[in-house]
Short mmCIF file of N, CA and C in Angstrom, two decimals:
data_model
loop_
_atom_site.label_atom_id
_atom_site.label_comp_id
_atom_site.label_asym_id
_atom_site.label_seq_id
_atom_site.Cartn_x
_atom_site.Cartn_y
_atom_site.Cartn_z
N GLN A 1 6.95 5.61 14.30
CA GLN A 1 7.82 5.06 13.14
C GLN A 1 6.65 3.68 12.75
N VAL A 2 6.71 3.21 11.57
CA VAL A 2 6.29 2.31 10.84
C VAL A 2 6.89 1.45 9.68
N GLN A 3 6.70 0.21 10.19
CA GLN A 3 7.84 -0.70 9.14
C GLN A 3 6.70 -1.79 8.41
N LEU A 4 7.20 -1.70 7.29
CA LEU A 4 6.61 -2.21 6.16
C LEU A 4 7.72 -4.00 6.04
N VAL A 5 7.29 -4.85 6.38
CA VAL A 5 8.24 -6.13 6.30
C VAL A 5 7.80 -7.16 5.30
N GLU A 6 8.48 -7.64 4.38
CA GLU A 6 7.88 -8.21 3.03
C GLU A 6 8.60 -9.58 3.43
N SER A 7 7.96 -10.75 2.42
CA SER A 7 8.41 -11.82 2.15
C SER A 7 7.92 -12.66 0.90
N GLY A 8 8.51 -13.78 0.70
CA GLY A 8 8.14 -14.52 -0.55
C GLY A 8 8.47 -14.48 -1.55
N GLY A 9 10.01 -13.70 -1.57
CA GLY A 9 10.27 -13.19 -3.10
C GLY A 9 11.22 -14.38 -3.19
N GLY A 10 11.59 -14.47 -4.40
CA GLY A 10 12.66 -15.44 -4.58
C GLY A 10 12.84 -15.73 -6.37
N MET A 11 13.03 -16.82 -6.56
CA MET A 11 13.58 -17.70 -8.10
C MET A 11 12.39 -18.32 -8.15
N VAL A 12 11.95 -18.21 -9.72
CA VAL A 12 11.06 -19.32 -10.23
C VAL A 12 11.24 -19.31 -11.47
N GLN A 13 10.63 -20.45 -11.88
CA GLN A 13 10.93 -20.80 -13.46
C GLN A 13 10.01 -20.33 -14.26
N ALA A 14 9.98 -19.66 -15.49
CA ALA A 14 8.76 -19.06 -16.06
C ALA A 14 7.38 -20.02 -16.20
N GLY A 15 6.22 -19.00 -16.05
CA GLY A 15 5.09 -20.01 -16.17
C GLY A 15 4.80 -19.86 -14.55
N GLY A 16 5.50 -20.66 -13.38
CA GLY A 16 5.42 -20.67 -12.45
C GLY A 16 4.76 -19.37 -11.38
N SER A 17 4.34 -19.27 -10.24
CA SER A 17 4.08 -18.65 -9.31
C SER A 17 4.66 -18.33 -7.99
N LEU A 18 4.36 -16.90 -7.37
CA LEU A 18 4.70 -16.64 -6.28
C LEU A 18 4.01 -15.66 -5.54
N ARG A 19 3.79 -15.80 -4.25
CA ARG A 19 3.30 -15.03 -3.38
C ARG A 19 3.96 -14.02 -2.31
N LEU A 20 3.63 -12.93 -2.62
CA LEU A 20 4.27 -11.93 -1.66
C LEU A 20 3.36 -11.48 -0.64
N SER A 21 3.93 -10.96 0.86
CA SER A 21 3.09 -10.47 1.85
C SER A 21 4.13 -9.40 2.13
N CYS A 22 3.49 -7.98 2.61
CA CYS A 22 4.15 -7.09 3.42
C CYS A 22 3.12 -7.00 4.91
N ALA A 23 3.52 -6.92 5.98
CA ALA A 23 2.90 -6.31 7.09
C ALA A 23 3.68 -5.57 7.41
N ALA A 24 2.82 -5.04 8.04
CA ALA A 24 2.91 -3.35 8.56
C ALA A 24 2.90 -3.60 10.02
N SER A 25 3.60 -3.11 10.76
CA SER A 25 4.42 -3.08 12.07
C SER A 25 4.02 -2.03 13.12
N GLY A 26 4.26 -1.78 13.97
CA GLY A 26 4.22 -0.14 14.55
C GLY A 26 2.91 0.02 15.27
N THR A 27 3.30 1.79 15.30
CA THR A 27 1.78 2.39 16.06
C THR A 27 0.87 2.62 14.66
N ILE A 28 0.15 2.26 14.72
CA ILE A 28 -1.03 2.03 13.43
C ILE A 28 -2.34 2.46 13.79
N PHE A 29 -2.83 3.03 13.83
CA PHE A 29 -4.34 3.60 13.20
C PHE A 29 -4.92 2.71 12.88
N GLY A 30 -4.51 3.06 11.52
CA GLY A 30 -5.29 2.49 10.45
C GLY A 30 -4.36 2.70 9.22
N ILE A 31 -4.76 1.85 7.89
CA ILE A 31 -4.33 2.09 6.58
C ILE A 31 -5.15 2.34 5.73
N ASN A 32 -4.70 3.02 4.53
CA ASN A 32 -5.37 3.97 3.36
C ASN A 32 -5.17 2.84 2.22
N THR A 33 -4.34 3.39 1.42
CA THR A 33 -4.19 2.36 0.36
C THR A 33 -2.90 1.25 0.05
N MET A 34 -2.92 0.41 -0.47
CA MET A 34 -1.38 -0.61 -0.08
C MET A 34 -0.95 -0.71 -1.42
N GLY A 35 -0.18 -1.28 -1.81
CA GLY A 35 0.26 -1.36 -3.27
C GLY A 35 1.75 -2.55 -2.97
N TRP A 36 1.98 -2.11 -4.05
CA TRP A 36 2.96 -3.20 -4.82
C TRP A 36 3.42 -2.41 -5.83
N TYR A 37 5.27 -1.93 -6.02
CA TYR A 37 5.75 -1.04 -6.70
C TYR A 37 6.92 -2.37 -7.78
N ARG A 38 7.40 -2.24 -8.20
CA ARG A 38 8.65 -3.20 -9.11
C ARG A 38 9.78 -2.24 -9.78
N GLN A 39 10.63 -2.40 -9.78
CA GLN A 39 11.70 -1.77 -10.76
C GLN A 39 12.98 -2.66 -10.86
N ALA A 40 12.90 -2.92 -12.25
CA ALA A 40 13.82 -3.74 -13.00
C ALA A 40 15.26 -2.98 -13.93
N PRO A 41 16.21 -3.75 -13.71
CA PRO A 41 17.18 -2.58 -14.03
C PRO A 41 17.48 -2.00 -14.94
N GLY A 42 17.65 -0.60 -14.83
CA GLY A 42 17.43 0.48 -16.01
C GLY A 42 16.20 0.82 -16.34
N LYS A 43 15.73 0.77 -15.57
CA LYS A 43 13.80 1.00 -15.81
C LYS A 43 13.42 1.58 -15.00
N GLN A 44 12.52 2.74 -14.68
CA GLN A 44 11.76 3.53 -14.01
C GLN A 44 10.94 2.07 -12.97
N ARG A 45 10.83 3.31 -11.38
CA ARG A 45 9.88 1.99 -10.75
C ARG A 45 8.52 2.32 -11.01
N GLU A 46 7.95 1.30 -11.09
CA GLU A 46 6.82 0.75 -11.70
C GLU A 46 5.52 0.73 -10.79
N LEU A 47 4.44 1.05 -11.28
CA LEU A 47 3.51 0.97 -10.17
C LEU A 47 2.46 -0.22 -10.51
N VAL A 48 2.52 -1.40 -9.68
CA VAL A 48 2.16 -3.11 -10.22
C VAL A 48 0.45 -3.48 -9.76
N ALA A 49 0.36 -2.55 -8.76
CA ALA A 49 -1.08 -2.63 -7.71
C ALA A 49 -1.40 -1.97 -6.85
N THR A 50 -2.06 -1.88 -6.79
CA THR A 50 -2.90 -1.00 -5.58
C THR A 50 -4.19 -1.40 -5.51
N ILE A 51 -4.36 -1.05 -3.66
CA ILE A 51 -6.20 -2.06 -2.94
C ILE A 51 -6.04 -0.96 -2.26
N SER A 52 -7.23 -0.77 -2.24
CA SER A 52 -8.07 0.37 -1.42
C SER A 52 -8.42 0.11 -0.08
N SER A 53 -8.34 0.76 1.10
CA SER A 53 -9.20 0.55 2.13
C SER A 53 -10.45 -0.60 2.34
N GLY A 54 -11.27 0.19 1.12
CA GLY A 54 -11.79 -0.71 0.67
C GLY A 54 -12.22 -2.00 0.07
N GLY A 55 -11.16 -2.17 -0.62
CA GLY A 55 -11.13 -3.34 -1.25
C GLY A 55 -11.04 -3.36 -3.05
N SER A 56 -11.22 -1.91 -3.15
CA SER A 56 -10.76 -2.04 -5.00
C SER A 56 -9.13 -1.82 -5.24
N THR A 57 -9.32 -2.12 -6.36
CA THR A 57 -8.08 -2.28 -7.05
C THR A 57 -7.44 -2.17 -8.59
N ASN A 58 -6.63 -1.43 -8.54
CA ASN A 58 -5.93 -1.02 -9.85
C ASN A 58 -4.54 -1.99 -9.77
N TYR A 59 -4.63 -2.25 -11.73
CA TYR A 59 -3.28 -3.11 -11.75
C TYR A 59 -3.12 -2.28 -13.15
N VAL A 60 -0.81 -2.33 -13.58
CA VAL A 60 -0.75 -2.15 -14.65
C VAL A 60 -1.19 -2.71 -15.79
N GLU A 61 -1.27 -2.88 -16.69
CA GLU A 61 -2.14 -3.58 -18.04
C GLU A 61 -1.24 -4.81 -17.94
N SER A 62 0.00 -4.70 -17.77
CA SER A 62 1.12 -6.08 -18.16
C SER A 62 1.39 -6.96 -16.75
N VAL A 63 0.34 -6.89 -16.16
CA VAL A 63 0.21 -7.79 -15.24
C VAL A 63 -1.63 -8.41 -15.15
N LYS A 64 -2.44 -7.63 -15.68
CA LYS A 64 -3.89 -7.78 -15.60
C LYS A 64 -4.31 -9.22 -16.19
N GLY A 65 -5.06 -9.80 -14.75
CA GLY A 65 -5.06 -11.56 -14.89
C GLY A 65 -4.22 -12.69 -14.82
N ARG A 66 -2.91 -11.89 -14.44
CA ARG A 66 -1.85 -12.86 -13.54
C ARG A 66 -2.28 -12.55 -12.43
N PHE A 67 -2.19 -11.71 -12.04
CA PHE A 67 -1.59 -10.92 -10.79
C PHE A 67 -3.16 -10.44 -9.61
N THR A 68 -3.02 -11.01 -8.49
CA THR A 68 -4.06 -10.60 -7.58
C THR A 68 -3.61 -9.73 -6.63
N ILE A 69 -3.75 -8.68 -6.00
CA ILE A 69 -3.53 -7.86 -4.89
C ILE A 69 -4.64 -8.15 -3.87
N SER A 70 -4.26 -8.73 -2.60
CA SER A 70 -5.47 -8.39 -1.15
C SER A 70 -5.16 -7.94 -0.39
N ARG A 71 -5.80 -8.09 0.64
CA ARG A 71 -5.15 -7.51 2.13
C ARG A 71 -6.07 -7.68 2.84
N ASP A 72 -5.27 -8.05 4.21
CA ASP A 72 -5.84 -8.73 5.58
C ASP A 72 -5.95 -7.19 6.62
N ASN A 73 -6.89 -6.32 6.65
CA ASN A 73 -6.99 -5.48 7.45
C ASN A 73 -6.32 -5.85 8.92
N ALA A 74 -6.78 -6.97 9.74
CA ALA A 74 -7.03 -7.04 10.74
C ALA A 74 -5.35 -7.17 10.61
N LYS A 75 -4.86 -8.19 9.63
CA LYS A 75 -2.99 -8.26 10.35
C LYS A 75 -2.51 -6.64 9.90
N ASN A 76 -2.90 -6.10 9.06
CA ASN A 76 -2.28 -4.99 8.33
C ASN A 76 -1.18 -5.49 7.28
N THR A 77 -1.68 -6.10 6.84
CA THR A 77 -0.80 -7.30 5.68
C THR A 77 -1.42 -6.97 4.42
N VAL A 78 -0.92 -6.63 3.30
CA VAL A 78 -0.91 -7.10 2.20
C VAL A 78 0.11 -7.78 1.43
N TYR A 79 -1.45 -8.50 0.59
CA TYR A 79 -1.03 -9.89 -0.78
C TYR A 79 -0.34 -9.12 -1.77
N LEU A 80 0.33 -10.01 -2.81
CA LEU A 80 0.49 -9.96 -4.25
C LEU A 80 0.55 -11.27 -4.60
N GLN A 81 -0.45 -12.15 -4.76
CA GLN A 81 -0.50 -13.25 -5.87
C GLN A 81 -0.21 -13.64 -7.30
N MET A 82 1.08 -13.99 -7.60
CA MET A 82 1.69 -13.75 -9.21
C MET A 82 1.61 -15.73 -9.70
N TYR A 83 0.57 -15.23 -10.93
CA TYR A 83 0.56 -16.45 -11.26
C TYR A 83 1.10 -16.44 -12.91
N SER A 84 1.83 -17.67 -13.67
CA SER A 84 1.97 -17.43 -14.97
C SER A 84 3.14 -16.23 -14.96
N LEU A 85 4.13 -16.00 -13.58
CA LEU A 85 5.24 -15.43 -14.35
C LEU A 85 5.86 -15.35 -15.67
N GLU A 86 6.67 -14.09 -16.06
CA GLU A 86 7.27 -14.33 -17.07
C GLU A 86 8.45 -13.60 -16.82
N PRO A 87 9.47 -13.96 -17.42
CA PRO A 87 11.32 -13.34 -17.39
C PRO A 87 10.68 -11.61 -17.22
N GLU A 88 9.92 -11.04 -17.55
CA GLU A 88 9.73 -9.76 -18.25
C GLU A 88 9.36 -9.72 -16.68
N ASP A 89 8.81 -10.51 -15.76
CA ASP A 89 8.26 -10.06 -14.82
C ASP A 89 9.32 -10.12 -13.32
N THR A 90 10.91 -9.86 -13.40
CA THR A 90 12.04 -10.08 -13.03
C THR A 90 12.39 -9.08 -12.47
N ALA A 91 12.45 -8.18 -11.40
CA ALA A 91 12.23 -7.06 -10.69
C ALA A 91 12.41 -6.52 -9.28
N VAL A 92 12.82 -6.05 -9.12
CA VAL A 92 12.70 -6.24 -7.31
C VAL A 92 11.17 -5.28 -6.87
N TYR A 93 10.47 -5.93 -5.95
CA TYR A 93 9.02 -5.14 -6.01
C TYR A 93 9.47 -4.89 -4.31
N TYR A 94 8.64 -3.61 -4.29
CA TYR A 94 7.97 -2.92 -3.22
C TYR A 94 6.83 -2.98 -2.80
N CYS A 95 6.62 -2.48 -1.34
CA CYS A 95 5.43 -3.03 -0.86
C CYS A 95 5.63 -1.21 -0.04
N ASN A 96 4.13 -0.72 -0.55
CA ASN A 96 4.12 0.60 0.01
C ASN A 96 2.81 0.68 0.40
N ALA A 97 2.59 1.64 1.77
CA ALA A 97 1.18 1.83 2.59
C ALA A 97 1.25 3.11 2.96
N ASP A 98 -0.19 3.82 3.00
CA ASP A 98 -0.13 5.24 3.38
C ASP A 98 -0.98 4.68 4.46
N VAL A 99 -0.55 5.27 6.12
CA VAL A 99 -0.79 4.65 7.46
C VAL A 99 -0.76 5.85 7.95
N TYR A 100 -2.00 5.40 8.93
CA TYR A 100 -2.05 6.36 9.82
C TYR A 100 -1.69 6.25 10.97
N ASP A 101 -0.24 6.78 11.11
CA ASP A 101 0.84 6.44 12.13
C ASP A 101 0.93 6.86 13.72
N THR A 102 0.09 8.21 13.68
CA THR A 102 -0.22 8.75 15.56
C THR A 102 -1.22 9.60 15.54
N ALA A 103 -2.17 9.27 14.47
CA ALA A 103 -3.56 9.35 14.79
C ALA A 103 -4.65 9.72 13.57
N TRP A 104 -6.00 9.71 13.62
CA TRP A 104 -6.59 9.28 12.28
C TRP A 104 -6.24 10.32 11.31
N LEU A 105 -5.94 11.71 11.54
CA LEU A 105 -5.58 12.84 11.15
C LEU A 105 -4.47 12.68 10.67
N HIS A 106 -3.46 11.77 11.06
CA HIS A 106 -1.66 11.69 10.84
C HIS A 106 -1.31 10.94 9.45
N ARG A 107 -1.68 10.92 8.44
CA ARG A 107 -1.40 10.07 7.23
C ARG A 107 0.29 9.83 6.87
N THR A 108 1.28 8.82 6.52
CA THR A 108 2.40 9.34 6.03
C THR A 108 2.28 7.72 4.99
N ASN A 109 3.37 7.91 4.41
CA ASN A 109 3.54 7.25 3.48
C ASN A 109 5.04 6.21 3.16
N TYR A 110 5.15 5.13 3.69
CA TYR A 110 6.01 4.29 4.16
C TYR A 110 6.27 3.27 2.87
N TRP A 111 7.51 2.78 2.81
CA TRP A 111 8.20 2.06 1.98
C TRP A 111 8.56 0.84 2.25
N GLY A 112 8.54 -0.54 1.80
CA GLY A 112 9.22 -1.90 2.40
C GLY A 112 10.38 -1.41 1.78
N GLN A 113 11.29 -2.37 1.92
CA GLN A 113 12.85 -2.70 1.76
C GLN A 113 12.96 -3.49 0.25
N GLY A 114 12.17 -3.83 -0.14
CA GLY A 114 12.00 -4.10 -1.13
C GLY A 114 12.58 -6.02 -1.33
N THR A 115 12.04 -6.55 -2.23
CA THR A 115 12.07 -7.99 -1.76
C THR A 115 12.20 -8.65 -3.75
N GLN A 116 13.28 -9.28 -3.99
CA GLN A 116 13.94 -9.57 -5.55
C GLN A 116 13.73 -10.39 -5.81
N VAL A 117 12.22 -10.75 -7.13
CA VAL A 117 11.56 -11.89 -7.92
C VAL A 117 12.52 -11.70 -8.96
N THR A 118 13.17 -13.15 -9.52
CA THR A 118 13.26 -13.53 -10.48
C THR A 118 13.11 -14.63 -10.98
N VAL A 119 12.51 -14.41 -12.62
CA VAL A 119 12.18 -15.25 -13.28
C VAL A 119 12.81 -15.97 -14.54
N SER A 120 13.12 -17.02 -14.38
CA SER A 120 14.16 -17.59 -15.52
C SER A 120 13.41 -18.25 -16.44
N SER A 121 13.90 -18.71 -17.25
CA SER A 121 13.10 -18.70 -18.94
C SER A 121 13.68 -20.62 -18.96
#
């Protein structure tokens, strides 16, 4: 069993910055893609950013140029650096990871508990 533990969420004024982190713990052989998703009230959960094991990244159009996803493979941790935050960024942010959790041939998708990001105007 693997757990994803998030930190860094909170409340910030428009134009401010936050850095989210998510550390995977448990029996881990390796981690493939890691990513961040978010869900605002009344909206579907959407992909915000992903990063592959090799460092390739993808972002939803609305955060390009403002958010940066990165990872530290030695720490099994993924980060989301958020600049120029807007009220529209307010949502619960969820960490996601594809983890080789029993062997290199067995991969499982895990979700974090979610952390609230609130951007005030």
